[in-house]
Short mmCIF file of N, CA and C in Angstrom, two decimals:
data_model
loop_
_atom_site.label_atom_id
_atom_site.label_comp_id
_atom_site.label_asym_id
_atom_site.label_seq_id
_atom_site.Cartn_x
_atom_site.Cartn_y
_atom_site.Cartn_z
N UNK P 1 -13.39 62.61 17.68
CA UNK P 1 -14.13 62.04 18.79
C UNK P 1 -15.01 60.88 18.36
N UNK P 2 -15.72 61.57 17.17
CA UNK P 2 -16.07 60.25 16.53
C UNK P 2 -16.05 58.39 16.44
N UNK P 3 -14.28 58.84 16.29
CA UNK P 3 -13.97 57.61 15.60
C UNK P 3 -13.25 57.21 17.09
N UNK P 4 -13.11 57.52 18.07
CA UNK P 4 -12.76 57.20 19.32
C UNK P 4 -14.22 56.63 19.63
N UNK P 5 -14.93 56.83 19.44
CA UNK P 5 -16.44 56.39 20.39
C UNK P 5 -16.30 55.11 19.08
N UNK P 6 -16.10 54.53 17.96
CA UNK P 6 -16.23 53.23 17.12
C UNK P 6 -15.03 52.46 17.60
N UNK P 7 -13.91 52.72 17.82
CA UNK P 7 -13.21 52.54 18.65
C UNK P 7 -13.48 51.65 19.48
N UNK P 8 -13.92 52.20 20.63
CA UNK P 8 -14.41 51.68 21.79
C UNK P 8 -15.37 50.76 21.62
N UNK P 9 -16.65 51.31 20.98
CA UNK P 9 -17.64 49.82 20.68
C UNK P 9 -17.12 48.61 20.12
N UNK P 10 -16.02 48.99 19.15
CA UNK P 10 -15.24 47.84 18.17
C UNK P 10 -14.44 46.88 19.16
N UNK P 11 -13.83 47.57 20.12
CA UNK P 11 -13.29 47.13 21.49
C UNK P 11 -14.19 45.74 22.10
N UNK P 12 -14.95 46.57 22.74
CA UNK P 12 -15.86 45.91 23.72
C UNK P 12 -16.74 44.68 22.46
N UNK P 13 -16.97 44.93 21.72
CA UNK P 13 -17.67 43.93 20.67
C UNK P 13 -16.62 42.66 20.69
N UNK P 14 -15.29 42.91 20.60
CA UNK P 14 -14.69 41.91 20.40
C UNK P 14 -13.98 41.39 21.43
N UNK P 15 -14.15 41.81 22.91
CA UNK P 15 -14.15 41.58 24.27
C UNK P 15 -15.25 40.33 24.48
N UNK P 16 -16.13 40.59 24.25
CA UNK P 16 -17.50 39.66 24.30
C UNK P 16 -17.83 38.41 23.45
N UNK P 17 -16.40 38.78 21.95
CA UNK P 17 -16.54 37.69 21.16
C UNK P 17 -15.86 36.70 21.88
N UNK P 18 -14.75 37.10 22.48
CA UNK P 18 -13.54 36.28 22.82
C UNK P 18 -14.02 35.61 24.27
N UNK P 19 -14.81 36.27 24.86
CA UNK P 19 -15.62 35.73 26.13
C UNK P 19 -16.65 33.98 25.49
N UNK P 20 -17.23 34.28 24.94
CA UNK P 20 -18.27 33.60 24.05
C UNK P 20 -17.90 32.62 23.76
N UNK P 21 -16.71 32.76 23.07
CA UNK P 21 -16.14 31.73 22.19
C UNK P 21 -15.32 30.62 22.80
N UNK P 22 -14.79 30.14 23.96
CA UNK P 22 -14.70 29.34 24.33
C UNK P 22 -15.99 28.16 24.69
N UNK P 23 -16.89 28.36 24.95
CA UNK P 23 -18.29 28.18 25.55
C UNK P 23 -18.75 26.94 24.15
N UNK P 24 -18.48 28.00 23.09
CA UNK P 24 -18.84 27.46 21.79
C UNK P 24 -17.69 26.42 21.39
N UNK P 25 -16.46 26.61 21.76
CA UNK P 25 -15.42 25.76 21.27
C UNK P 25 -15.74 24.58 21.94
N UNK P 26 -15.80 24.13 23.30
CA UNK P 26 -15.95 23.49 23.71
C UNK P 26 -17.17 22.23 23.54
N UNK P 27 -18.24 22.94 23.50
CA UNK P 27 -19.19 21.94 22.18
C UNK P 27 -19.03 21.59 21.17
N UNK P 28 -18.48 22.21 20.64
CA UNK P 28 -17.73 21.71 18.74
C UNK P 28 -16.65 21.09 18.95
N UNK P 29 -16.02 20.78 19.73
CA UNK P 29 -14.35 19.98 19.90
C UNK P 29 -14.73 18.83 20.55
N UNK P 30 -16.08 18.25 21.25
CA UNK P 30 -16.20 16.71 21.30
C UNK P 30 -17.07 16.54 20.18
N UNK P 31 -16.13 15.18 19.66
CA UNK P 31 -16.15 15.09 17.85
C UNK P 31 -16.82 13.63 18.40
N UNK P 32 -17.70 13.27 18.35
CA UNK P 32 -18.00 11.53 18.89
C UNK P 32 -18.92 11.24 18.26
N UNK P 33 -19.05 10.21 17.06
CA UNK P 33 -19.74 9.87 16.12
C UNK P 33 -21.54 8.98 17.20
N UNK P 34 -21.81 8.52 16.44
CA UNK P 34 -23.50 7.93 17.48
C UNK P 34 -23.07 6.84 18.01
N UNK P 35 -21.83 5.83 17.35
CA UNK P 35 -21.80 4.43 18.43
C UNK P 35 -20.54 5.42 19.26
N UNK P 36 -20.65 6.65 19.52
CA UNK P 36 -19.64 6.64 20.98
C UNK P 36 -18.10 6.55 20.55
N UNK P 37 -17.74 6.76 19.17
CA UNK P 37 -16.64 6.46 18.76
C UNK P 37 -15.82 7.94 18.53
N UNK P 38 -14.74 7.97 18.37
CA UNK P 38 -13.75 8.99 18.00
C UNK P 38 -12.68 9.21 17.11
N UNK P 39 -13.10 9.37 15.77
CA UNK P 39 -11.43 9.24 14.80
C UNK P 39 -11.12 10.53 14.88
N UNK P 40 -9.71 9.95 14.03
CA UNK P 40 -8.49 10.65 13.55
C UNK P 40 -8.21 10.31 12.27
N UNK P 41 -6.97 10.97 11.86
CA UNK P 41 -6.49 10.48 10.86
C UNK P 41 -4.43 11.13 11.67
N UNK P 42 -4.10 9.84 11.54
CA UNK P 42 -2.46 10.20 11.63
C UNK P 42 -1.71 9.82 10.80
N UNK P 43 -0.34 10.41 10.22
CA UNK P 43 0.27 10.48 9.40
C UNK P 43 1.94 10.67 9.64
N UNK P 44 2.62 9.62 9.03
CA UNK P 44 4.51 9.60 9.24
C UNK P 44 4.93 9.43 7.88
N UNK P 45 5.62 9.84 7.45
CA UNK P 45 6.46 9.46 6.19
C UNK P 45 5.64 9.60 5.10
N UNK P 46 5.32 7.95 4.77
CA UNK P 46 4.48 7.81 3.76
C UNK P 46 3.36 7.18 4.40
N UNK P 47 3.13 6.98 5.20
CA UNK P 47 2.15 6.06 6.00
C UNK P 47 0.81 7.14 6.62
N UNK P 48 -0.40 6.59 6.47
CA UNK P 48 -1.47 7.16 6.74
C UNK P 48 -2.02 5.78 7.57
N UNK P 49 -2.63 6.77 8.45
CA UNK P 49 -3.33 5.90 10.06
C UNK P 49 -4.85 6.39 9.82
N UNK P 50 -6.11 5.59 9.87
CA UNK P 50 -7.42 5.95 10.00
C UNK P 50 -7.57 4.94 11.44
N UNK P 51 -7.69 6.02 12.62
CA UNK P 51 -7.58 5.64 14.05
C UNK P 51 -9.51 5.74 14.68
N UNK P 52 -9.77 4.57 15.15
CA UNK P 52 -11.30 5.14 15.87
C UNK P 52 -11.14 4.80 17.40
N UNK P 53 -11.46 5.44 18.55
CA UNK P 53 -11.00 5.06 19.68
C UNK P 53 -12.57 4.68 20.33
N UNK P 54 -13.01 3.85 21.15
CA UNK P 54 -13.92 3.88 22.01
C UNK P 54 -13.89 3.67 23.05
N UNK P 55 -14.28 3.71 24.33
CA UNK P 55 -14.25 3.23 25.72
C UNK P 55 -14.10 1.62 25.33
N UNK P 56 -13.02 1.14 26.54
CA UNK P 56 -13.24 -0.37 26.35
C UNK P 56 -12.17 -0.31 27.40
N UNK P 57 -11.55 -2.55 26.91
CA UNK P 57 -10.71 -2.95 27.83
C UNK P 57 -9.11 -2.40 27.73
N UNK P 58 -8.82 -1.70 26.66
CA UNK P 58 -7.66 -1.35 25.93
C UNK P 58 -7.28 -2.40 25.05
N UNK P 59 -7.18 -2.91 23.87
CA UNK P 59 -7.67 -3.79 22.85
C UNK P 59 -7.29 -2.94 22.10
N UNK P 60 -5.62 -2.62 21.19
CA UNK P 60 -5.61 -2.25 20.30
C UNK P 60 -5.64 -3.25 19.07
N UNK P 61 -6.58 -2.89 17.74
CA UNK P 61 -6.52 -3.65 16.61
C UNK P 61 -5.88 -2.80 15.52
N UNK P 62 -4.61 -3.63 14.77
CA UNK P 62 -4.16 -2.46 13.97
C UNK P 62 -4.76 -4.21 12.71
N UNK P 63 -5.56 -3.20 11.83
CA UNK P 63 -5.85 -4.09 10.18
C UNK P 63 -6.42 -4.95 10.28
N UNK P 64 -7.03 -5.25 11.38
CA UNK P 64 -7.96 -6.56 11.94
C UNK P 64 -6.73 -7.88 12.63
N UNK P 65 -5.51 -7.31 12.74
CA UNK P 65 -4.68 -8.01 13.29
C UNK P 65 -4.58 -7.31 15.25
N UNK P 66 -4.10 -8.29 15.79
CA UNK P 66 -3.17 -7.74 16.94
C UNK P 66 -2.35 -6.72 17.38
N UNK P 67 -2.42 -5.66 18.16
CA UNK P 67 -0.91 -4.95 18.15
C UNK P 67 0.26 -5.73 18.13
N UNK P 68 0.28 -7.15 18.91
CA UNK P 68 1.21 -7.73 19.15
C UNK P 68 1.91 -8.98 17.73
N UNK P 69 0.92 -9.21 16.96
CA UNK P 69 1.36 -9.63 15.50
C UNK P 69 1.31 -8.45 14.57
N UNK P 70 0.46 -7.89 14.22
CA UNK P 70 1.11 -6.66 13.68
C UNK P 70 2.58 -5.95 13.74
N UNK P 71 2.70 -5.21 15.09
CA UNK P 71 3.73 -4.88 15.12
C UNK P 71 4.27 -5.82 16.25
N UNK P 72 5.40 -6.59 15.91
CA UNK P 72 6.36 -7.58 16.41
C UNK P 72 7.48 -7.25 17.29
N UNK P 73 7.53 -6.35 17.08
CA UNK P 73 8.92 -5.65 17.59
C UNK P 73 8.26 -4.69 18.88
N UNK P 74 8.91 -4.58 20.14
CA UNK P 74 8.61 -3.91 21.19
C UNK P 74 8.61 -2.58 21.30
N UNK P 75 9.32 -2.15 20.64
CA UNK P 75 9.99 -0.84 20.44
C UNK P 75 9.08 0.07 19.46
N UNK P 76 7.96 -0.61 18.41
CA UNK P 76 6.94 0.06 17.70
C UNK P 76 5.56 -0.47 18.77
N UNK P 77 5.16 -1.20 19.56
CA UNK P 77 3.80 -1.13 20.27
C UNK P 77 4.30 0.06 21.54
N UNK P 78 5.63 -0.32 21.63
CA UNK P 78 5.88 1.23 23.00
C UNK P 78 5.37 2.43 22.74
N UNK P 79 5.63 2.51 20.98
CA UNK P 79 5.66 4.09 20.14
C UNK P 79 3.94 4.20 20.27
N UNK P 80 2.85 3.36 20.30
CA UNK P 80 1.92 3.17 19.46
C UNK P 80 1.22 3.57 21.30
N UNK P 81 1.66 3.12 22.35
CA UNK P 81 1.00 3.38 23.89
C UNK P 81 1.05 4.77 24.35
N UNK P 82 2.74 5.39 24.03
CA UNK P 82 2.89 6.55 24.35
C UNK P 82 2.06 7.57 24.32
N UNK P 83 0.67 7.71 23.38
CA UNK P 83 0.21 9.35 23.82
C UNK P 83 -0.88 8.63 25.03
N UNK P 84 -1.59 7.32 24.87
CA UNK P 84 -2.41 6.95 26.13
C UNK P 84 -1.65 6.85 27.53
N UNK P 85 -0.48 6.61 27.30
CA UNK P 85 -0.05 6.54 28.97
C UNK P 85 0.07 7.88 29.28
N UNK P 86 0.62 8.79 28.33
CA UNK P 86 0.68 10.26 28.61
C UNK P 86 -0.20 11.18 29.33
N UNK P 87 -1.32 10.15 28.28
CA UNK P 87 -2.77 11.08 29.42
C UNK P 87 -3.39 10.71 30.47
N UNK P 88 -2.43 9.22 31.03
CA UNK P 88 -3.25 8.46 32.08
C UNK P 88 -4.55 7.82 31.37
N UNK P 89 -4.40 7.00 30.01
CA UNK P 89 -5.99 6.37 29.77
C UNK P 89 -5.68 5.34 29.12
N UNK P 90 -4.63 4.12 29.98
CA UNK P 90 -3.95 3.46 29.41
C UNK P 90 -4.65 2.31 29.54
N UNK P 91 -5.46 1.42 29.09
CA UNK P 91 -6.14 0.50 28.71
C UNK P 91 -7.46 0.75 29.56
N UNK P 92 -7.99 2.06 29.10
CA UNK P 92 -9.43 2.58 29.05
C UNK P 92 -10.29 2.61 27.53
N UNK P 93 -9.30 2.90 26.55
CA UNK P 93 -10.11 2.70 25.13
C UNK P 93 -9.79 1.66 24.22
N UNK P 94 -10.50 1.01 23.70
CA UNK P 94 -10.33 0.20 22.36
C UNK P 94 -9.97 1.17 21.28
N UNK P 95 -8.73 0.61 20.31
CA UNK P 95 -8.60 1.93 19.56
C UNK P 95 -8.81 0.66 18.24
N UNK P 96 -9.16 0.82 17.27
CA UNK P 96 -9.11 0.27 15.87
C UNK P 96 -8.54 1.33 14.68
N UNK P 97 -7.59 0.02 14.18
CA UNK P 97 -6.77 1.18 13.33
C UNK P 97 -6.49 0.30 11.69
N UNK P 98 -6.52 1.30 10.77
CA UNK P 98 -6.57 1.04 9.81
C UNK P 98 -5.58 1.93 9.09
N UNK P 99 -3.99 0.96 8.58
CA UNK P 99 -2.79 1.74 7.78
C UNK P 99 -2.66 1.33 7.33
N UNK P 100 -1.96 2.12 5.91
CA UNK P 100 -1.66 1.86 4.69
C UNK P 100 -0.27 2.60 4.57
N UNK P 101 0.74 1.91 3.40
CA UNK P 101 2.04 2.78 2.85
C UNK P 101 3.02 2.94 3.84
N UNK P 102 4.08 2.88 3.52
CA UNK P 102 5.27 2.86 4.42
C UNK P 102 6.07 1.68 4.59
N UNK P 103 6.68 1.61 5.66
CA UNK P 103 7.11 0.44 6.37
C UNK P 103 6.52 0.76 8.23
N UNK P 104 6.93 -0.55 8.88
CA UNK P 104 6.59 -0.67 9.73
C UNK P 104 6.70 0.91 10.89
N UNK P 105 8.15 1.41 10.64
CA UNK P 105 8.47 2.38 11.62
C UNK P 105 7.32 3.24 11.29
N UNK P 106 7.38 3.88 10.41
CA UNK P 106 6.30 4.91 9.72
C UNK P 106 4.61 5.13 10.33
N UNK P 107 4.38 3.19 9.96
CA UNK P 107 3.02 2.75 10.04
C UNK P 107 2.83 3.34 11.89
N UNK P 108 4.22 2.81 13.01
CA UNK P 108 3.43 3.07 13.85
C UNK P 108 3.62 4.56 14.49
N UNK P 109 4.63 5.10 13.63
CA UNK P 109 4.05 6.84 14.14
C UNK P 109 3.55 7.38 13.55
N UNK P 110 2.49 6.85 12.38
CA UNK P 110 1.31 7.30 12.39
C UNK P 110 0.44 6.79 12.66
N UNK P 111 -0.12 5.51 13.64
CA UNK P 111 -0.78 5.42 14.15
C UNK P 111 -1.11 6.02 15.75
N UNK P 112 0.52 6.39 16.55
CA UNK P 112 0.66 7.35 17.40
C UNK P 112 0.20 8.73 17.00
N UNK P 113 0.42 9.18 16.11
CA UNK P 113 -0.27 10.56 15.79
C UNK P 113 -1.58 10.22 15.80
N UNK P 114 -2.42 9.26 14.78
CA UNK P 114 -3.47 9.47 14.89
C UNK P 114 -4.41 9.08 16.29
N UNK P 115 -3.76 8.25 17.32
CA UNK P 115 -4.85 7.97 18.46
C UNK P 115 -4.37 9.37 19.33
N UNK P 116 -3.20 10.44 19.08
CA UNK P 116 -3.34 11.27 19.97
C UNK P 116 -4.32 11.98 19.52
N UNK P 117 -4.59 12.22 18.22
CA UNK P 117 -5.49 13.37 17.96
C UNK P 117 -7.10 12.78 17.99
N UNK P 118 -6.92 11.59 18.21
CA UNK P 118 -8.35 10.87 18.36
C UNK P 118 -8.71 10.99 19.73
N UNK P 119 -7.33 10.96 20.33
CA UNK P 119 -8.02 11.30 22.07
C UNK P 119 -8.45 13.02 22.66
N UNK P 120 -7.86 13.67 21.72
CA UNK P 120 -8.35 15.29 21.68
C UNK P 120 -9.71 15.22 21.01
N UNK P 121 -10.11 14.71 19.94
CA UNK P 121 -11.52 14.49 19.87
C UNK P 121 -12.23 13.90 20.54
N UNK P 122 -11.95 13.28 21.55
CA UNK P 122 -12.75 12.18 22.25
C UNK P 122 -12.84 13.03 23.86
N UNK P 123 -11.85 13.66 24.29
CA UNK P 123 -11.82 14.29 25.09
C UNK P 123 -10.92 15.14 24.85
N UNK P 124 -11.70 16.71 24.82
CA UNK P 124 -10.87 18.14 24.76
C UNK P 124 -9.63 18.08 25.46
N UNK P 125 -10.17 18.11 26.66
CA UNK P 125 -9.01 18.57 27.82
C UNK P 125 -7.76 17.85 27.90
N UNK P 126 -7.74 16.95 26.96
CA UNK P 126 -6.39 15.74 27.08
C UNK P 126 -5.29 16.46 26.25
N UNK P 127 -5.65 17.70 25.53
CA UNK P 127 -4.51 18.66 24.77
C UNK P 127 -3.60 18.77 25.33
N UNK P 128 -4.22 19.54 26.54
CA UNK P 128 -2.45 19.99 27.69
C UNK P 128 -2.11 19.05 27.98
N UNK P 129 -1.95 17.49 27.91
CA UNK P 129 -1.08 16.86 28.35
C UNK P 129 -0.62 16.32 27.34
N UNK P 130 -0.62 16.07 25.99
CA UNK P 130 -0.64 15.65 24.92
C UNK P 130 0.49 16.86 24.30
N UNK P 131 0.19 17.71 24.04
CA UNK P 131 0.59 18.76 23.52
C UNK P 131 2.19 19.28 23.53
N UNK P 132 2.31 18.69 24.64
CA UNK P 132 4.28 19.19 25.71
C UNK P 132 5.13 18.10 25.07
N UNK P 133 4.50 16.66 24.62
CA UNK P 133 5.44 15.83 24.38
C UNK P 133 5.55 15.64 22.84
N UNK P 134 4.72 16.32 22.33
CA UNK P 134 4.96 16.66 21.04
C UNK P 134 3.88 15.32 20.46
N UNK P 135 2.98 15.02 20.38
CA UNK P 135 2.64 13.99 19.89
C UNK P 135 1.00 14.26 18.99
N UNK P 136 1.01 15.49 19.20
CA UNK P 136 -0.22 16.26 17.97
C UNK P 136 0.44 16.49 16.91
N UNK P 137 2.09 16.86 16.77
CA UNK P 137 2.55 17.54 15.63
C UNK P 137 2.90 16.43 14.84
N UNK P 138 2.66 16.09 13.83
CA UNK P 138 3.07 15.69 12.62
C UNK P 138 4.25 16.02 12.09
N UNK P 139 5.37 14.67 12.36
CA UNK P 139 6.68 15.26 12.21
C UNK P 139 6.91 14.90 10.35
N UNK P 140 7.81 16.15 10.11
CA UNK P 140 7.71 16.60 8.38
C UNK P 140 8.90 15.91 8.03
N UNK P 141 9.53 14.91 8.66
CA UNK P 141 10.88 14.63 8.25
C UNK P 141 10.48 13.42 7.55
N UNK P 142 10.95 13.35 5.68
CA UNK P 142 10.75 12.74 4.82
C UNK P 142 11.85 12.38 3.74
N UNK P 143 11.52 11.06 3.48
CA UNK P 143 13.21 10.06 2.41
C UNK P 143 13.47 11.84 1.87
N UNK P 144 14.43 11.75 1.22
CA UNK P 144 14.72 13.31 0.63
C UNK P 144 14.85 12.63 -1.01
N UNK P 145 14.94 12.92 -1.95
CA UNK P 145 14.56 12.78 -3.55
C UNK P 145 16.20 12.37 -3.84
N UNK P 146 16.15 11.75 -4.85
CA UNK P 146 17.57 11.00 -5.23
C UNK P 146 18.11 11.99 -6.40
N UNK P 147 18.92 12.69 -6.60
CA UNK P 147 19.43 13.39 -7.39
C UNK P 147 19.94 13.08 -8.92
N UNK P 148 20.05 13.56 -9.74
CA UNK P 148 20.46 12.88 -11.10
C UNK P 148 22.58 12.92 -10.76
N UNK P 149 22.87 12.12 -11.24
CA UNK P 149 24.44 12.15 -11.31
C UNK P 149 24.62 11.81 -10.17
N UNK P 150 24.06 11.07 -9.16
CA UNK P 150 24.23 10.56 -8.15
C UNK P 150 23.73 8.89 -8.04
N UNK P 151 23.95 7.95 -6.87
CA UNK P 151 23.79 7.04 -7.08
C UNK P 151 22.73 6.48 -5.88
N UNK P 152 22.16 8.27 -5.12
CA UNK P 152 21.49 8.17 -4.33
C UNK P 152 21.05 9.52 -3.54
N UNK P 153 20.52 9.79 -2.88
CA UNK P 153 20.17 11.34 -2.69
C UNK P 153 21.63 11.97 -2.23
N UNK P 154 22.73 12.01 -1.54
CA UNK P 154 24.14 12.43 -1.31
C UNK P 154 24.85 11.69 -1.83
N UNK P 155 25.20 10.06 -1.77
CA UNK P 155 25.83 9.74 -1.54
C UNK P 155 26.32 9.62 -3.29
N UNK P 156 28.09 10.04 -3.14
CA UNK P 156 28.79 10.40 -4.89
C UNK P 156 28.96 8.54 -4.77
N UNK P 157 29.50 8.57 -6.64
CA UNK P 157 30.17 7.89 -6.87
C UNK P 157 31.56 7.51 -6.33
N UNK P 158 32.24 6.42 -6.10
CA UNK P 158 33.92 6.11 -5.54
C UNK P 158 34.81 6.47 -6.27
N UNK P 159 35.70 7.47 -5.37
CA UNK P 159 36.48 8.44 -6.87
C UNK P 159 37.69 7.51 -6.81
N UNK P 160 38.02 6.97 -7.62
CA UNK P 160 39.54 6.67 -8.36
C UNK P 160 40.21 7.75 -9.21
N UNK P 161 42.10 7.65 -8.59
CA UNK P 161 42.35 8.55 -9.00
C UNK P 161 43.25 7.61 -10.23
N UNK P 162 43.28 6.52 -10.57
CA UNK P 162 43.98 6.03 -11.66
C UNK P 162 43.26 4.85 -12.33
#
């Protein structure tokens, strides 16, 4: 009977934690430095993104360059809009971004990773919409290692048979 009555308190104790604890999450998950700002850090390949977002005209700077000289090609500033149009906050923030390593493809999905997770710090509630299109997860797909007796990670030597 005892241990039925610890039981129960152990119950209800952790009924009340789980009540609580949203209350508390929610203050600790807006991450906003004193000028009003919001980083991240995003990451593709080999490429690392240091992302800061603030309210503004939408003004992305990637390296103290342009989105539009920076990345040249249409098809990497599309990659780089996608988690802001997602959440509806599409030229509401200035984002400044600072990458290193890679090549271009790399550079801009990790700068897409990092302004999604800069916009979950900047505003909680932008998770559930963020979250479905996959653009929090950090995709793990990486060059694969070049093998010895090879002339490249699969690919054999040209077999001659004479």
């Amino acid at each position: 009977m005892a241990d039925d009555n610890k039981f129960g308190e152990l119950k209800s104790t952790l009924i009340k934690a789980k009540t609580n604890a949203p209350e508390d999450a929610s203050k600790a998950d807006n991450k906003r430095d004193s000028k009003g700002r919001a980083y991240a850090t995003g990451r593709r390949k080999e490429s690392v993104a240091r992302v800061w977002i603030k309210p503004g005209s939408g003004k992305i700077t990637v390296n103290g360059r342009d989105e539009k000289t920076y990345f040249a090609r249409p098809v990497l500033r599309m990659i780089l809009r996608q988690p802001l149009i997602a959440a509806n906050r599409d030229g509401q923030f200035d984002v400044v971004v600072t990458v290193t390593g890679g090549g271009l493809s790399g550079q801009a999905g990790a700068v897409r990773h990092g302004i999604s997770r800069a916009l979950v710090n900047y505003e909680p509630g932008l998770r559930a919409a963020l979250k479905p299109g996959g653009f929090l997860t950090r995709d793990p797909r990486a060059v694969e290692r070049k093998k010895y007796g090879r002339p490249k990670a699969r690919r054999s030597f040209q077999f001659s048979k004479r």
